Coordinates of C-alpha atoms (C1' of nucleotides) in Angstrom, one line a residue:
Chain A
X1 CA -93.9 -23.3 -140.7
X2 CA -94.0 -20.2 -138.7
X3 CA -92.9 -19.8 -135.3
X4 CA -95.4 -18.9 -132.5
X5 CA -94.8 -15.5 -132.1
X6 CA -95.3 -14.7 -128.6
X7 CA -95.0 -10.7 -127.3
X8 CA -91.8 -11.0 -126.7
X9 CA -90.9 -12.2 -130.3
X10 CA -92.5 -9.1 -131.5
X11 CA -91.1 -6.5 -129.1
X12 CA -87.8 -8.1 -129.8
X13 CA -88.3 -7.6 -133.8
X14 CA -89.5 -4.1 -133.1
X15 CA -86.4 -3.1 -130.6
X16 CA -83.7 -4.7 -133.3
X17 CA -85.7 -2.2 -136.3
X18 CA -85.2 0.4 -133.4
X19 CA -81.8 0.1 -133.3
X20 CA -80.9 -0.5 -136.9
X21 CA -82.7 2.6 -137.7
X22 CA -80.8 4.9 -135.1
X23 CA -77.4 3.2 -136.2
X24 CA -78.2 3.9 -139.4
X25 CA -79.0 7.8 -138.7
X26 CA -75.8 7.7 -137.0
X27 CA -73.9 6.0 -139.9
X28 CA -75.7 9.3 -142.6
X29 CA -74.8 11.9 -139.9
X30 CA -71.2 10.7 -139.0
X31 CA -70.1 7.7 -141.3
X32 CA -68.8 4.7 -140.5
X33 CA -66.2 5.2 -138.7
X34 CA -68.2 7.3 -136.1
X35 CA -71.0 4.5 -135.3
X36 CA -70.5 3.7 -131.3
X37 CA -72.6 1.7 -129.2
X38 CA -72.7 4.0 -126.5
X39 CA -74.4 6.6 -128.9
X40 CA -76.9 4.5 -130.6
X41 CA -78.0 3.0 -126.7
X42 CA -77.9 6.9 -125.4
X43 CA -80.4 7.7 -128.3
X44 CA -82.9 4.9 -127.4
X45 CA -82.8 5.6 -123.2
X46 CA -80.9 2.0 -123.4
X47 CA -77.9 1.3 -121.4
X48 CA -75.3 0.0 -123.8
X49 CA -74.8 -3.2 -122.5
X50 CA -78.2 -3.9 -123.5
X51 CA -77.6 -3.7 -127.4
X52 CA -75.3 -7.3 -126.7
X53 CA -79.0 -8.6 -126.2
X54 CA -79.3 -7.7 -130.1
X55 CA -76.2 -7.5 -132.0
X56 CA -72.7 -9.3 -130.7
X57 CA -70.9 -6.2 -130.8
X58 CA -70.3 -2.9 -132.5
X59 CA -68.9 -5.3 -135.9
X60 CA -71.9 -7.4 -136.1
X61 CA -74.2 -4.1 -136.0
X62 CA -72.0 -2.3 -138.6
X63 CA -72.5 -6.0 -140.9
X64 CA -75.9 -5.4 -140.1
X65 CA -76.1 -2.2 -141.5
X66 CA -74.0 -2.5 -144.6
X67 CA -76.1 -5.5 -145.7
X68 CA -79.2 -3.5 -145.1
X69 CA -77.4 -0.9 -147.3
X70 CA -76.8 -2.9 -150.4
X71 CA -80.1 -4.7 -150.0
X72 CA -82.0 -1.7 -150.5
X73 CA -79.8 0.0 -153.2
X74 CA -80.5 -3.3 -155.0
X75 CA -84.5 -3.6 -154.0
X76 CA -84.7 -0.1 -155.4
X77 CA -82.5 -1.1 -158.7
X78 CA -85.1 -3.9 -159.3
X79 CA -88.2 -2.0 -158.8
X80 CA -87.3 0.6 -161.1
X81 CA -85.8 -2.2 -163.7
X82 CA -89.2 -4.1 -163.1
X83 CA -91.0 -0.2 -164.0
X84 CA -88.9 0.4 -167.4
X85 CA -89.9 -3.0 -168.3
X86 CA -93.3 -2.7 -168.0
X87 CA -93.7 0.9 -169.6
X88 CA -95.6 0.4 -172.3
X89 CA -94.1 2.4 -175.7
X90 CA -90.1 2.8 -174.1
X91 CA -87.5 2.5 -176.1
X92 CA -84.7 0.2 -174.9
X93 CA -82.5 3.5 -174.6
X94 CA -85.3 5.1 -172.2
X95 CA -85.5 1.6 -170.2
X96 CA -81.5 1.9 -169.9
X97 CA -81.6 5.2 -168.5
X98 CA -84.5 3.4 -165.3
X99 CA -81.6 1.5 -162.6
X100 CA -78.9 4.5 -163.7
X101 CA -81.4 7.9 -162.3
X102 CA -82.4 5.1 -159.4
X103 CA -78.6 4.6 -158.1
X104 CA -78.0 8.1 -158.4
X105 CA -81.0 9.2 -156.3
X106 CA -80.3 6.6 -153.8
X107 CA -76.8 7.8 -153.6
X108 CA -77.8 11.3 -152.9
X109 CA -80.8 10.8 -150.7
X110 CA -78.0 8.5 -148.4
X111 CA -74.3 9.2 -148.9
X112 CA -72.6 7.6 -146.2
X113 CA -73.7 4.3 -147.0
X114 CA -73.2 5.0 -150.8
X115 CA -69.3 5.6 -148.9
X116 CA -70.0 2.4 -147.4
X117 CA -70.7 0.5 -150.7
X118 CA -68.9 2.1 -153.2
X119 CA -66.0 4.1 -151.1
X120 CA -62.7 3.5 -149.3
X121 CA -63.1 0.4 -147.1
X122 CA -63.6 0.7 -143.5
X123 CA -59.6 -0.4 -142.2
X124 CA -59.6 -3.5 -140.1
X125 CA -63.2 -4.5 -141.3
X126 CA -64.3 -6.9 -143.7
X127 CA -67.7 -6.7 -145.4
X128 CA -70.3 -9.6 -144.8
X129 CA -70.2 -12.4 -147.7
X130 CA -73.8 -11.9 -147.9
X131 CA -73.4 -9.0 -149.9
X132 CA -72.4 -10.5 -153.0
X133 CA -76.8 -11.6 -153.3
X134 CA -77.5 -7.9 -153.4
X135 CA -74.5 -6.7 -155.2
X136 CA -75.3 -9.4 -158.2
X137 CA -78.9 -8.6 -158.1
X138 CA -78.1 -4.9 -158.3
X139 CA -76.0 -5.6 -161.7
X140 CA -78.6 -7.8 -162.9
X141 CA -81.3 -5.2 -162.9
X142 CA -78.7 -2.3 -164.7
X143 CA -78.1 -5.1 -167.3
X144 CA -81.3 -6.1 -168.1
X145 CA -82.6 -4.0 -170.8
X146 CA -79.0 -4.4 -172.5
X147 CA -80.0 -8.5 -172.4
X148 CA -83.3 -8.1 -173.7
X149 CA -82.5 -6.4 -176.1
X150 CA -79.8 -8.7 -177.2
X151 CA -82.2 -11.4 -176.9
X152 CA -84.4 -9.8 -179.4
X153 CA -82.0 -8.8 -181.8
X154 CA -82.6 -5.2 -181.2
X155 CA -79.5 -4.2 -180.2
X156 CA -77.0 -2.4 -182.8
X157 CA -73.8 -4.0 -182.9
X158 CA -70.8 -2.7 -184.3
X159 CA -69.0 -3.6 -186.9
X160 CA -65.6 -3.7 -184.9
X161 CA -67.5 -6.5 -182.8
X162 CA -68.2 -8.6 -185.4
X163 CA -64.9 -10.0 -186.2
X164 CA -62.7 -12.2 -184.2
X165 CA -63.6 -11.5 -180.3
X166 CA -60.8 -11.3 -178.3
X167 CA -60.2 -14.8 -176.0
X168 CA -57.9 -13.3 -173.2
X169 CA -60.8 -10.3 -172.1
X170 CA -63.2 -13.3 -172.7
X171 CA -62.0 -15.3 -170.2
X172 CA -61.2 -12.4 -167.9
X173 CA -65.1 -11.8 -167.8
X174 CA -66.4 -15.3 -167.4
X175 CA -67.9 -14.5 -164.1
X176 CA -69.6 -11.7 -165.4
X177 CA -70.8 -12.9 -168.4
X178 CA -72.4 -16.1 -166.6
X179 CA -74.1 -14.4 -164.1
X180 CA -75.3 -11.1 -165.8
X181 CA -75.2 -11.4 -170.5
X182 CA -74.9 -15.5 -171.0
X183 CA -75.5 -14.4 -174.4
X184 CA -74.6 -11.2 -175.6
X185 CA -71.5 -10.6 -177.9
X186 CA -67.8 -10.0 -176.3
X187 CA -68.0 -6.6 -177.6
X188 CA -71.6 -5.8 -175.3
X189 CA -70.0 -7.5 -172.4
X190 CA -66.5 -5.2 -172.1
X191 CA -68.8 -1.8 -172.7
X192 CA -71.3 -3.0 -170.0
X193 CA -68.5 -3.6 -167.7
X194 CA -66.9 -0.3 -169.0
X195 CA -70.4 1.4 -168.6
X196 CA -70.7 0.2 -165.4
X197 CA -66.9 1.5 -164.0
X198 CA -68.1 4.9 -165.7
X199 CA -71.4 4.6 -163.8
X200 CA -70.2 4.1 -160.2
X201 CA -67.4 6.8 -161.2
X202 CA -70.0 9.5 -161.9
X203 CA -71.3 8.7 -158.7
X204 CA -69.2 8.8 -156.5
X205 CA -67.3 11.7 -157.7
X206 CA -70.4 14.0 -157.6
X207 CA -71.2 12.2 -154.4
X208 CA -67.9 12.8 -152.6
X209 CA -67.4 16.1 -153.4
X210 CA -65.7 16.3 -156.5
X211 CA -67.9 18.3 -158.6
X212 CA -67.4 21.6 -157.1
X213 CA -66.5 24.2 -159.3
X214 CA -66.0 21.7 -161.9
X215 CA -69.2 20.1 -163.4
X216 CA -71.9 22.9 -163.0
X217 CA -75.1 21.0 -163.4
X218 CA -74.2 17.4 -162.1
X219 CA -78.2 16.0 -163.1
X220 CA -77.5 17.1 -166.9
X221 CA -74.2 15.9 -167.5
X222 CA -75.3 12.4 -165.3
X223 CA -78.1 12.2 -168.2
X224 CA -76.4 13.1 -171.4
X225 CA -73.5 10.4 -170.0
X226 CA -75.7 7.8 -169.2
X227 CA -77.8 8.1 -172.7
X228 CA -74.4 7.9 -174.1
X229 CA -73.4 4.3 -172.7
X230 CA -76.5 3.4 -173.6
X231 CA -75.7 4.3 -177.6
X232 CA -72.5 2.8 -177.3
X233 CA -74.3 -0.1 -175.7
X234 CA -76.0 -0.3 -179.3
X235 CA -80.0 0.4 -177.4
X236 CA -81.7 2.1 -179.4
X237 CA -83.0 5.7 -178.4
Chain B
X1 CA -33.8 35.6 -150.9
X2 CA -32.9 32.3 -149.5
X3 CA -32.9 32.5 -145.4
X4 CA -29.6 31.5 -143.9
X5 CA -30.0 27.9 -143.1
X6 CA -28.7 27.6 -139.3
X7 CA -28.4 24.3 -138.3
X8 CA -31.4 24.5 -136.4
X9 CA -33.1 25.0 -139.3
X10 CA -32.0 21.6 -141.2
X11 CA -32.8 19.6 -138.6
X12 CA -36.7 20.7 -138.3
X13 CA -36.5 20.0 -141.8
X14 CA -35.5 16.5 -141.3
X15 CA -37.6 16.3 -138.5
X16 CA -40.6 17.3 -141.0
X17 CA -39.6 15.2 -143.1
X18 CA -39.7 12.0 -140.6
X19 CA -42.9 12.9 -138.8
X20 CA -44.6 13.1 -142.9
X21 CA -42.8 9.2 -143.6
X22 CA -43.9 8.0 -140.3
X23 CA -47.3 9.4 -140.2
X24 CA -47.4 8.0 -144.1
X25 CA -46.9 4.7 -142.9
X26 CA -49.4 4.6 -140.6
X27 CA -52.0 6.1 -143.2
X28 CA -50.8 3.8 -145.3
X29 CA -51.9 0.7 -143.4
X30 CA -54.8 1.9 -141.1
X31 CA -56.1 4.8 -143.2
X32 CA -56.8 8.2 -142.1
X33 CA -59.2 7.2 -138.9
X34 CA -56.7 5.0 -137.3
X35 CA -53.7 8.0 -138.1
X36 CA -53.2 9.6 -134.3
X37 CA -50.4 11.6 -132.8
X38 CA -49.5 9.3 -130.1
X39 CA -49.2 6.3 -132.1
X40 CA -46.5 8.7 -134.5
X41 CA -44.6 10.2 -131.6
X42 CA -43.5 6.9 -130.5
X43 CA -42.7 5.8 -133.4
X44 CA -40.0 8.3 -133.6
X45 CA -39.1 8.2 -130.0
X46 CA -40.6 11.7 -129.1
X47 CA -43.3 12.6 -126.4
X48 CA -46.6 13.3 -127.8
X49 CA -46.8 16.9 -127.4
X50 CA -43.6 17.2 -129.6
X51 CA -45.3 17.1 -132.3
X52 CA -47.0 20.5 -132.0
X53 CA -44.0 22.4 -132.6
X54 CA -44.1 20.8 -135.8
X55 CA -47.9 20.7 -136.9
X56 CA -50.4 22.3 -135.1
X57 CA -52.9 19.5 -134.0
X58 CA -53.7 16.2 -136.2
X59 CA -56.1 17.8 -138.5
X60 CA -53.0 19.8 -139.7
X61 CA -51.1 16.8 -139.7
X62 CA -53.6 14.8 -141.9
X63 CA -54.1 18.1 -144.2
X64 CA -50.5 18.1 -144.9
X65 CA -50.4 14.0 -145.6
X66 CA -54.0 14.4 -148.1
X67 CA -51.7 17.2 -149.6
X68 CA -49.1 15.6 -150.2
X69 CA -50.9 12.3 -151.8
X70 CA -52.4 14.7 -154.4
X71 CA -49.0 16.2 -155.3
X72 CA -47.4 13.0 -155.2
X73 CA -49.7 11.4 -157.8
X74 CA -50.1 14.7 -160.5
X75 CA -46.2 14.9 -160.1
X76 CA -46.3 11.3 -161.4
X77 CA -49.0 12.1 -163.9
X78 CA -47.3 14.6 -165.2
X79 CA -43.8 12.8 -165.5
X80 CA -45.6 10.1 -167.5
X81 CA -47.4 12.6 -169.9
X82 CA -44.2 14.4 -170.7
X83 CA -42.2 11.1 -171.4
X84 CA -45.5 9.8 -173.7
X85 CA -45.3 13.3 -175.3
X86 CA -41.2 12.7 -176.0
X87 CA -41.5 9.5 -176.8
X88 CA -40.9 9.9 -180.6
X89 CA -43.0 7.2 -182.9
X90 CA -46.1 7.0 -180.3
X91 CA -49.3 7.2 -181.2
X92 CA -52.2 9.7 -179.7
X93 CA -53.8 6.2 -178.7
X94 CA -50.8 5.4 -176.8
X95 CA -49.6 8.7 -175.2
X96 CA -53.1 8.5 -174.5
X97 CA -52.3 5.2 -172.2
X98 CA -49.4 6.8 -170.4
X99 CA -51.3 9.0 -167.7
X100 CA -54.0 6.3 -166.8
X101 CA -51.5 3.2 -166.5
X102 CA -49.2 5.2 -164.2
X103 CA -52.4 6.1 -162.1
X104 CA -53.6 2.9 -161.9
X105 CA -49.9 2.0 -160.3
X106 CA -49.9 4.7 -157.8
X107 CA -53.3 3.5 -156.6
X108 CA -52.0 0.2 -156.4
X109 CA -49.0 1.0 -154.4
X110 CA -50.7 3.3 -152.3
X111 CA -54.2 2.0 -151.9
X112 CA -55.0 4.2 -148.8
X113 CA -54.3 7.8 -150.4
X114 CA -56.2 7.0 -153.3
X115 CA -58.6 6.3 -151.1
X116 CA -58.4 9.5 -149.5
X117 CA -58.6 11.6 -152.9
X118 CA -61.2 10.0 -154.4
X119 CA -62.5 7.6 -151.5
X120 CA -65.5 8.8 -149.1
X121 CA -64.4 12.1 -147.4
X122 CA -63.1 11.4 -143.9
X123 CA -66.5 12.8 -141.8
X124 CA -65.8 15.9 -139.8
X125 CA -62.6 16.9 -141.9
X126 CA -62.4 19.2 -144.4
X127 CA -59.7 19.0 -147.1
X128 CA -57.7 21.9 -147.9
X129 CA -58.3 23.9 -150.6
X130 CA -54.8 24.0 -151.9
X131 CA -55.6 20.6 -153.1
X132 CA -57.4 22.4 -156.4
X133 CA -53.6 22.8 -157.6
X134 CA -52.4 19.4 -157.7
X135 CA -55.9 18.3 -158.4
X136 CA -56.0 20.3 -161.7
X137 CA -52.2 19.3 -162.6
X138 CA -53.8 15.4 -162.8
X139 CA -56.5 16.4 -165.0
X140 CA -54.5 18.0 -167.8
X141 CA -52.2 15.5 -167.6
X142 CA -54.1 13.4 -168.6
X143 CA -56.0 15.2 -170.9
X144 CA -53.0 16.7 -172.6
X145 CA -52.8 14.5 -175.6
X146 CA -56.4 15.1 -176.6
X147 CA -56.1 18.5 -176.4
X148 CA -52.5 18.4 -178.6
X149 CA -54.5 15.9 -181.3
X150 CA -57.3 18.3 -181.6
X151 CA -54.7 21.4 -182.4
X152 CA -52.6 19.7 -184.3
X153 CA -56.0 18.4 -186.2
X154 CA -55.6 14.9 -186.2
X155 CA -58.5 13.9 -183.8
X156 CA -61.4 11.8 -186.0
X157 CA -64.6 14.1 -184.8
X158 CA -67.6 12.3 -185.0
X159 CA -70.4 13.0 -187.8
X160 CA -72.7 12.8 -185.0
X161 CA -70.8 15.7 -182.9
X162 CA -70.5 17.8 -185.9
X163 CA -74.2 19.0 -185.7
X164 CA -75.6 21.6 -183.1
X165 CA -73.6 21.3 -180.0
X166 CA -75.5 21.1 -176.7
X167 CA -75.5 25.0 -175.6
X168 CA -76.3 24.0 -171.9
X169 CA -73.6 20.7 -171.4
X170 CA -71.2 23.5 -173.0
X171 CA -72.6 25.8 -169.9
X172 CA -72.1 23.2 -168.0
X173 CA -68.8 22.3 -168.4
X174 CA -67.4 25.7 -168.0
X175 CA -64.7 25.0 -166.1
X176 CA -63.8 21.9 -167.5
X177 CA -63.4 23.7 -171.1
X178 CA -61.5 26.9 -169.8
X179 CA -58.9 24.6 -167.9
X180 CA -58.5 21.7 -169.9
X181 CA -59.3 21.6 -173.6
X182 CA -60.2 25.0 -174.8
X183 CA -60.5 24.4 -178.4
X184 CA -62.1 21.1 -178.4
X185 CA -65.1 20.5 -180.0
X186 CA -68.2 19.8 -177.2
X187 CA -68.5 16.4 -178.2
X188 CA -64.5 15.7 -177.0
X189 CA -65.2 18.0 -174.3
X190 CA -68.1 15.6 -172.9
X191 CA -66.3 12.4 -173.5
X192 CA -63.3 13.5 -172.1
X193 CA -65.3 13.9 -169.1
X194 CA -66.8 10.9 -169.2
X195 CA -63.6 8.9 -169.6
X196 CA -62.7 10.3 -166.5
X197 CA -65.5 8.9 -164.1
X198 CA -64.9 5.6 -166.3
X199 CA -61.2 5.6 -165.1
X200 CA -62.0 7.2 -161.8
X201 CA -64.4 4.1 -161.1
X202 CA -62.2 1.7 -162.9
X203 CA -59.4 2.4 -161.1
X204 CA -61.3 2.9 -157.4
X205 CA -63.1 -0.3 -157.9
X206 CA -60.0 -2.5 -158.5
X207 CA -58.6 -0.5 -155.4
X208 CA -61.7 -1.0 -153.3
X209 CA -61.6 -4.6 -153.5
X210 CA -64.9 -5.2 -156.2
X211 CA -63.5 -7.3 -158.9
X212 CA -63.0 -10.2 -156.7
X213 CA -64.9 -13.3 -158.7
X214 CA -65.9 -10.7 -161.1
X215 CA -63.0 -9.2 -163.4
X216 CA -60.6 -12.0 -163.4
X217 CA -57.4 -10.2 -165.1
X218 CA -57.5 -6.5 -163.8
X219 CA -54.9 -5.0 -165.8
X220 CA -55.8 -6.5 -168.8
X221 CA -59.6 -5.4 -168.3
X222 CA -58.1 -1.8 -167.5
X223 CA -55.7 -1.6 -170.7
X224 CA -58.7 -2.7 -173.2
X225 CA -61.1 -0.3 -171.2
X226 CA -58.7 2.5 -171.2
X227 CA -57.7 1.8 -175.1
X228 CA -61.0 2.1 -176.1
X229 CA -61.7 5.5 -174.2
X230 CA -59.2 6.6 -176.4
X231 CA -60.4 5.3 -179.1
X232 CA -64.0 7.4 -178.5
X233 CA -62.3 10.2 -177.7
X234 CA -60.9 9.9 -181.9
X235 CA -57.3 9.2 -181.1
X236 CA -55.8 7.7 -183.5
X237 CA -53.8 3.9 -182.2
Chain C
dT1 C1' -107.0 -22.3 -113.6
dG2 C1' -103.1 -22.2 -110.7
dT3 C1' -98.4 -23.0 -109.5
dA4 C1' -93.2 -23.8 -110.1
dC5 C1' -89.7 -23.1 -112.9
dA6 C1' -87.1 -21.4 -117.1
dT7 C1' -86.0 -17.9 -120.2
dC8 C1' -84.4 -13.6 -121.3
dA9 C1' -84.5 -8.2 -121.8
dG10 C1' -82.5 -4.7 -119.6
dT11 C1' -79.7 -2.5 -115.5
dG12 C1' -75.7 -0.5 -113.3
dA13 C1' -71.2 -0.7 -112.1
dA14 C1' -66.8 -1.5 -113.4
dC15 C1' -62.6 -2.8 -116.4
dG16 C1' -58.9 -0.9 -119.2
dC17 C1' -57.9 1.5 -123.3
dG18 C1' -55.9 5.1 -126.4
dC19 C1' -56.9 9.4 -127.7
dG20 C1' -55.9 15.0 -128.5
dT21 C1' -54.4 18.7 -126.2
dT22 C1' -52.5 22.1 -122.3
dC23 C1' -48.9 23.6 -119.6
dA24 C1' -44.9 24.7 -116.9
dC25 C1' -40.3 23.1 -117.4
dT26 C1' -35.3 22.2 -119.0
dG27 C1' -31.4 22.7 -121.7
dA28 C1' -29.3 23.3 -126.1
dT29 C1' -28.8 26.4 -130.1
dG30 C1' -28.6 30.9 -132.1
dT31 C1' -28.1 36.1 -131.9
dA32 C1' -26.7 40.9 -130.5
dC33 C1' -23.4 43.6 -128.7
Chain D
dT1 C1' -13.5 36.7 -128.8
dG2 C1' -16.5 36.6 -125.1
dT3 C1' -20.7 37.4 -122.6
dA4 C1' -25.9 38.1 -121.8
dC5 C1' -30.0 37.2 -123.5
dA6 C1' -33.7 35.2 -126.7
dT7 C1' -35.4 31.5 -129.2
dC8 C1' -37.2 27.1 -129.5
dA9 C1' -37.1 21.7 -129.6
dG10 C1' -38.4 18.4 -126.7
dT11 C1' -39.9 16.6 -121.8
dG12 C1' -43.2 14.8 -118.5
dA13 C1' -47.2 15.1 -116.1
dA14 C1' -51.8 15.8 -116.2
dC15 C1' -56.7 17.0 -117.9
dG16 C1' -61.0 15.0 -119.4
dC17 C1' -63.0 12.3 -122.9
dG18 C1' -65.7 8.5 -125.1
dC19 C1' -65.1 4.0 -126.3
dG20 C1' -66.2 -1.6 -126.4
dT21 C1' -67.0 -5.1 -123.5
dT22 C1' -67.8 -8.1 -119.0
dC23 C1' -70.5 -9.5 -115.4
dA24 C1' -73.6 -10.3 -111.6
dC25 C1' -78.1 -8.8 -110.9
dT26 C1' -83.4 -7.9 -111.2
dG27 C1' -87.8 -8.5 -112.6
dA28 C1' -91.0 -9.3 -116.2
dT29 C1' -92.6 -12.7 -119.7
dG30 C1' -93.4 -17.4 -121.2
dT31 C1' -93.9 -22.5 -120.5
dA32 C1' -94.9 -27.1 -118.4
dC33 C1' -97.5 -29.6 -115.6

DNA sequence: TGTACATCAGTGAACGCGCGTTCACTGATGTAC
DNA sequence: TGTACATCAGTGAACGCGCGTTCACTGATGTAC
């Protein structure tokens, strides 16, 4: 049942895109902790009272804006997941590589709210529950070739895997293995958890600076790394 | 040539000394946005302006504090590489443990400066470049025993790295090979690398609050993770 | 179709806040002769 | 050993700033009859 959408239902929609789009130009000039009502309302030729018509405060925008942040990291995740998986002759390896190139680009093209995401935690601020839906969907779509190809026996497992899987790490996944490899070995699950610390790493320290003077050509050594969790994933190249 | 110490001059020490714990503590539980020079002077009693005969405005203040985190943790670092490399029947596998266990402890007790060494940079602020020091000190420390096992000869090289080496990852990780591991072979060089983003985002996303309802037993996730780095790397348990 | 009323976006002024930084000053500590 | 001067830690007042949030208001848009 949709709503009758009078004018004023669809200026209001329009002035709230407004204003989450100047916040979040604020929030990739100045980060987080820079984001002030007054700003955003001087931008738009509002008064600043005026943004209490839209968001309850300077915390509800910023909630705004972080959920809007992991919701498109994740929508872009899925689209290039749903693209490996519908190329026609890739290898598993070559689909594995898809969601990795995705986060880095989006992490590049907006680091502040990679920051936001992935970085220290704003003090005094706690993150929206909501973001656990994107967050989980973003993992889903990284994992996904390494499922499939579990599912159709095509991934390599090692020999070291095969014996006696180790209870304690077992239970310490549960969450993860129900909502992201039901059915992968114990061995899978740890590397794609491991694979997954080492992506967000590689990220965030070319992101935040940390390659200067130390990795020379961040784009090659991000490739060669990631093809390497994907072999000791067990895809095959 | 030591100066002679007047009294005068012990005291500013002290004094130094207190405005760095104070200021620590406030880092410590607001983070480096909510650090301000007010707020510090009365903790310690003193009138604002005070505190520019000691540090010449707040971004010298929080300079010295970032400083000081990175010292404090490849001090650490390196105390626990040189006890693993004492320590008489230890494996490579387990001096290998040494250096990541004792940063995953520092991070723990001091959540807010590992957020500012590998967090998202403060906007607007600059760290200083003395910070390279330290910053290098925490990298061979923990690289030291890989670099010892693969003198010594008793790393396990991998058939696979044996072949060609990658001329332009070796270009790329100039640096890395001249400071670290100069006579490893590229294969250790890369995975060395590698196993630091992995303990980099290991370590950052147990600070950063992402293993809630998702890695159920942190430490134990971390000491299987970190044990199998090794094991890649071709220490030997 | 026209009128009376309700809703609500946006205004403008004001509140109280904590901040970094400057400056002229006081008085104790150190130094030179 | 004693005196004159220099150094410098710390004071106290003041500056100008931008901030989030509140509140009573105006006037346009929407709704009910």
């Amino acid at each position: 049942v949709s709503a009758p959408r009078t004018a004023r239902d669809r200026v209001r929609d329009e002035v709230t895109k407004e204003i989450l789009a100047v916040a979040g130009a604020h929030l990739a000039q100045e980060g987080a902790a820079g984001l002030s009502l007054r700003s955003i309302a001087r931008d738009l030729g509002m008064v600043p009272s005026a943004l209490y018509r839209y968001f309850n405060g300077r915390d509800a925008l910023l909630s705004a804006l972080i959920l809007e942040a992991y919701t498109s990291l994740a929508d872009q995740a899925e689209a290039a997941a749903d693209g490996a998986a519908e190329a026609p002759g890739a290898s598993d390896g070559a689909r594995w590589m898809a969601v990795p190139s995705t986060m880095r680009q989006w992490a590049l093209a907006r680091p502040h709210e990679w920051g936001l995401i992935f970085g220290s935690p704003v003090p005094g601020y706690r993150a929206p529950e909501e973001t656990v839906v994107p967050y989980t969907r973003l993992a889903a779509a990284l994992v996904r070739p390494v499922g499939e190809a579990s599912r159709t026996g095509r991934l390599r497992v090692e020999s070291s895997d095969a014996g006696s899987p180790d209870a304690a790490m077992e239970e310490a996944l549960t969450p993860v293995r129900e909502a992201l490899l039901p059915d992968a070995p114990t061995g899978t699950l740890e590397r794609a958890m491991s694979a997954w610390c080492t992506l967000i790493g590689i990220i965030s320290l070319e992101i935040f600076g940390h390659w200067r003077n130390t990795v020379l050509d961040p784009e090659l050594f991000f490739g060669h790394t990631v093809t390497r969790l994907g072999d000791g994933l067990g895809l095959r190249r």
